[in-house]
């Protein structure tokens, strides 16, 4: 599953970290692939990205195998392939390569069967690394924040998904739209919620992720919310999302 939205600040990395941790808590074997040069998912799971020698960058350019880059986290069953700022340069290095859109897929294919779920945290852009992530994925989760301009840019992302489906990954589907940063006290939050549900209907997850202080604090401690404060509303909602995904019919 790729987590994608070229709009920044929509809760993509927060979702990647906490959904991965929740699935692992529900006894699934999970790999999180950090495909964002900012490497926030890596540091949010306690990886010191300055010391990481084997990252998704080395996997993509063929300098190491994916299993050599895997790092175990504090949560049993949850592994991560960390990212690095070098990933910015990978897009340029890949321009001259043949079949450059499939490099990430080729890299993680050998370890695909080791895990029940592989989550790919995409960067907030529609560049070559994000295209690689969508080619490698079976489905996409699209986080949408409950704020003004929430739907702006989604049509561009949906168009990119459509093109990738047409040309590179015919089986790519949408896992669901996830409403994030919801505040029930605000009319705007409720309006966005209604609008997204009206637009995308059964493609929208029932679970809605609220604005939550604990979700914001947890990454600075290098742990997901479920380890930082398991009783927090944010941690409980991501567990609920994981259960919703597990109960969805799979091909």
Coordinates of C-alpha atoms in Angstrom, one line a residue:
X1 CA 0.0 0.0 0.0
X2 CA 1.4 3.4 -1.0
X3 CA 0.4 6.4 1.1
X4 CA 0.3 9.3 -1.4
X5 CA -0.9 12.9 -1.7
X6 CA 1.4 15.5 -3.4
X7 CA 0.0 18.0 -0.9
X8 CA 2.2 18.3 2.1
X9 CA 1.0 18.3 5.7
X10 CA -2.0 16.0 5.3
X11 CA -0.9 13.4 7.8
X12 CA 0.7 11.0 5.3
X13 CA 3.8 10.1 7.4
X14 CA 1.8 10.1 10.6
X15 CA -0.6 7.6 9.0
X16 CA 2.3 5.5 7.6
X17 CA 3.9 5.2 11.0
X18 CA 0.8 4.6 13.1
X19 CA -1.0 2.3 10.7
X20 CA 2.1 0.2 10.3
X21 CA 2.5 0.0 14.1
X22 CA -1.2 -0.9 14.5
X23 CA -1.1 -3.7 11.9
X24 CA 2.0 -5.1 13.7
X25 CA 0.2 -4.8 17.1
X26 CA -2.6 -6.9 15.5
X27 CA 0.1 -9.6 14.9
X28 CA 0.7 -8.9 11.2
X29 CA 4.3 -8.8 9.8
X30 CA 4.7 -5.3 8.4
X31 CA 7.4 -3.5 6.4
X32 CA 7.4 0.3 6.1
X33 CA 9.3 1.6 3.2
X34 CA 10.3 5.3 3.7
X35 CA 10.3 6.7 0.1
X36 CA 10.4 10.3 1.2
X37 CA 13.8 12.1 1.2
X38 CA 12.7 14.0 4.4
X39 CA 13.0 10.6 6.2
X40 CA 10.4 11.5 8.8
X41 CA 8.9 8.0 8.9
X42 CA 12.4 6.7 9.7
X43 CA 13.1 9.1 12.5
X44 CA 9.6 8.7 13.8
X45 CA 10.3 5.0 14.3
X46 CA 13.6 5.6 16.1
X47 CA 16.0 5.2 13.2
X48 CA 19.1 7.6 13.3
X49 CA 19.0 8.5 9.6
X50 CA 22.4 10.2 9.8
X51 CA 24.0 6.8 10.6
X52 CA 21.9 4.7 8.2
X53 CA 24.3 3.3 5.6
X54 CA 21.8 1.2 3.6
X55 CA 18.6 2.9 2.8
X56 CA 15.9 2.9 0.1
X57 CA 18.2 5.0 -2.0
X58 CA 20.8 2.2 -2.2
X59 CA 18.1 -0.3 -2.9
X60 CA 16.7 1.8 -5.8
X61 CA 20.1 2.4 -7.5
X62 CA 21.1 -1.2 -7.0
X63 CA 23.9 -0.8 -4.5
X64 CA 22.3 -3.1 -2.0
X65 CA 19.5 -5.7 -1.7
X66 CA 16.3 -4.7 0.2
X67 CA 16.8 -7.3 2.9
X68 CA 20.2 -5.7 3.7
X69 CA 18.5 -2.4 4.3
X70 CA 15.8 -3.6 6.6
X71 CA 15.9 -2.3 10.2
X72 CA 13.9 -3.8 13.0
X73 CA 11.9 -1.4 15.2
X74 CA 10.8 -1.5 18.8
X75 CA 7.5 -3.0 17.8
X76 CA 7.6 -6.7 17.2
X77 CA 6.7 -7.6 13.6
X78 CA 7.4 -4.1 12.3
X79 CA 10.5 -3.4 10.1
X80 CA 11.5 -0.4 8.1
X81 CA 13.6 0.4 5.1
X82 CA 14.8 3.9 6.1
X83 CA 15.2 6.9 3.8
X84 CA 17.9 9.5 3.5
X85 CA 18.2 13.0 2.0
X86 CA 20.3 11.3 -0.8
X87 CA 17.0 10.0 -2.2
X88 CA 16.6 13.5 -3.8
X89 CA 19.5 12.7 -6.0
X90 CA 18.1 9.3 -7.0
X91 CA 15.5 10.9 -9.3
X92 CA 18.3 12.5 -11.3
X93 CA 20.4 9.4 -11.4
X94 CA 17.5 7.3 -12.5
X95 CA 16.6 9.5 -15.5
X96 CA 19.1 7.7 -17.8
X97 CA 18.1 4.2 -16.6
X98 CA 15.9 1.9 -18.6
X99 CA 12.6 0.9 -16.9
X100 CA 13.3 3.5 -14.3
X101 CA 9.7 3.5 -13.1
X102 CA 10.0 -0.1 -11.8
X103 CA 13.2 0.2 -9.7
X104 CA 11.5 0.2 -6.3
X105 CA 9.2 -2.6 -7.3
X106 CA 12.2 -4.7 -8.5
X107 CA 14.0 -3.9 -5.3
X108 CA 11.3 -5.0 -2.8
X109 CA 9.9 -7.9 -4.9
X110 CA 12.4 -10.5 -3.4
X111 CA 11.1 -9.8 0.1
X112 CA 7.4 -9.2 -0.7
X113 CA 6.3 -12.6 0.6
X114 CA 8.1 -12.1 3.9
X115 CA 5.5 -9.6 5.0
X116 CA 1.7 -9.5 5.3
X117 CA 1.7 -5.8 4.6
X118 CA 4.2 -3.4 3.0
X119 CA 3.4 0.3 3.4
X120 CA 5.2 2.9 1.3
X121 CA 5.4 6.4 2.6
X122 CA 5.6 8.7 -0.5
X123 CA 7.1 12.1 -0.7
X124 CA 4.7 15.1 -1.1
X125 CA 5.3 15.3 -4.9
X126 CA 4.4 13.4 -8.0
X127 CA 8.0 12.9 -9.0
X128 CA 9.8 9.7 -10.2
X129 CA 10.2 8.2 -6.7
X130 CA 6.4 8.6 -6.1
X131 CA 5.7 7.0 -9.5
X132 CA 8.0 4.2 -8.4
X133 CA 6.0 3.8 -5.2
X134 CA 2.7 3.6 -7.1
X135 CA 4.1 1.1 -9.6
X136 CA 5.3 -1.1 -6.7
X137 CA 2.0 -0.9 -4.8
X138 CA -1.2 -2.9 -5.2
X139 CA -3.4 -0.1 -3.7
X140 CA -3.1 3.5 -2.6
X141 CA -4.3 5.2 0.6
X142 CA -5.0 8.9 0.1
X143 CA -4.9 11.0 3.3
X144 CA -7.1 14.1 3.0
X145 CA -7.0 16.7 5.8
X146 CA -10.3 18.2 6.9
X147 CA -9.4 21.8 5.9
X148 CA -10.1 24.3 3.2
X149 CA -8.5 23.3 -0.1
X150 CA -8.6 19.7 1.0
X151 CA -9.8 18.5 -2.4
X152 CA -7.4 20.7 -4.3
X153 CA -4.8 18.6 -6.0
X154 CA -6.6 15.3 -5.5
X155 CA -7.8 15.4 -9.2
X156 CA -4.1 15.7 -10.2
X157 CA -3.2 12.7 -8.0
X158 CA -6.1 10.6 -9.3
X159 CA -5.0 11.5 -12.9
X160 CA -1.5 10.2 -12.1
X161 CA -2.9 7.0 -10.6
X162 CA -5.1 6.6 -13.7
X163 CA -2.0 7.0 -16.0
X164 CA 0.1 4.6 -14.0
X165 CA -2.8 2.1 -14.1
X166 CA -3.0 2.5 -17.8
X167 CA 0.7 2.3 -18.6
X168 CA 2.7 0.7 -15.8
X169 CA 0.5 -1.0 -13.1
X170 CA -2.9 -2.2 -14.4
X171 CA -3.8 -3.8 -11.0
X172 CA -3.3 -0.6 -9.0
X173 CA -6.4 0.2 -7.0
X174 CA -7.5 2.8 -4.4
X175 CA -7.6 1.3 -0.9
X176 CA -9.4 4.4 0.4
X177 CA -9.5 8.1 1.2
X178 CA -8.6 8.7 4.8
X179 CA -9.9 11.9 6.5
X180 CA -7.3 13.3 8.9
X181 CA -6.9 16.3 11.3
X182 CA -10.7 16.2 12.0
X183 CA -12.1 18.5 14.6
X184 CA -15.8 17.8 15.3
X185 CA -16.2 21.3 16.8
X186 CA -15.4 23.0 13.5
X187 CA -18.1 23.5 10.8
X188 CA -15.4 23.4 8.2
X189 CA -14.2 19.9 9.3
X190 CA -17.7 18.6 9.0
X191 CA -18.2 20.2 5.6
X192 CA -15.1 18.7 4.2
X193 CA -16.0 15.3 5.7
X194 CA -19.5 15.5 4.0
X195 CA -18.0 16.7 0.7
X196 CA -15.3 14.0 0.5
X197 CA -17.9 11.3 1.4
X198 CA -20.3 12.6 -1.2
X199 CA -17.6 12.7 -3.9
X200 CA -16.0 9.4 -3.2
X201 CA -18.7 7.5 -1.3
X202 CA -17.6 3.9 -0.5
X203 CA -14.0 4.7 -1.2
X204 CA -13.8 6.7 2.0
X205 CA -12.7 4.9 5.2
X206 CA -15.3 4.9 8.0
X207 CA -12.4 5.7 10.4
X208 CA -11.6 9.4 10.7
X209 CA -8.4 10.5 12.3
X210 CA -8.8 13.4 14.7
X211 CA -6.5 16.3 15.5
X212 CA -4.6 14.8 18.5
X213 CA -1.7 16.2 20.5
X214 CA -0.3 12.7 21.2
X215 CA 0.0 12.0 17.5
X216 CA 2.0 15.2 17.1
X217 CA 4.3 14.5 20.1
X218 CA 5.1 10.8 19.5
X219 CA 7.5 11.2 16.5
X220 CA 9.8 13.5 18.6
X221 CA 10.2 10.4 20.9
X222 CA 11.0 8.1 18.0
X223 CA 7.9 5.9 18.6
X224 CA 4.4 5.5 17.2
X225 CA 1.5 6.8 19.2
X226 CA 0.5 3.3 20.3
X227 CA 3.8 3.1 22.3
X228 CA 3.8 6.7 23.4
X229 CA 0.2 6.7 24.7
X230 CA -1.9 3.7 23.7
X231 CA -5.0 5.2 25.3
X232 CA -4.9 8.4 23.3
X233 CA -7.7 9.0 20.8
X234 CA -5.1 9.1 17.9
X235 CA -3.6 5.7 18.8
X236 CA -7.1 4.2 19.2
X237 CA -8.3 5.5 15.8
X238 CA -5.3 4.1 13.9
X239 CA -5.9 0.8 15.5
X240 CA -9.5 1.1 14.3
X241 CA -8.2 1.9 10.8
X242 CA -6.0 -1.2 10.8
X243 CA -9.0 -3.3 11.8
X244 CA -11.0 -1.8 9.0
X245 CA -8.3 -2.6 6.5
X246 CA -8.0 -6.2 7.8
X247 CA -11.7 -6.7 7.5
X248 CA -11.9 -5.4 4.0
X249 CA -12.2 -8.1 1.3
X250 CA -8.9 -8.9 -0.4
X251 CA -8.4 -10.4 -3.9

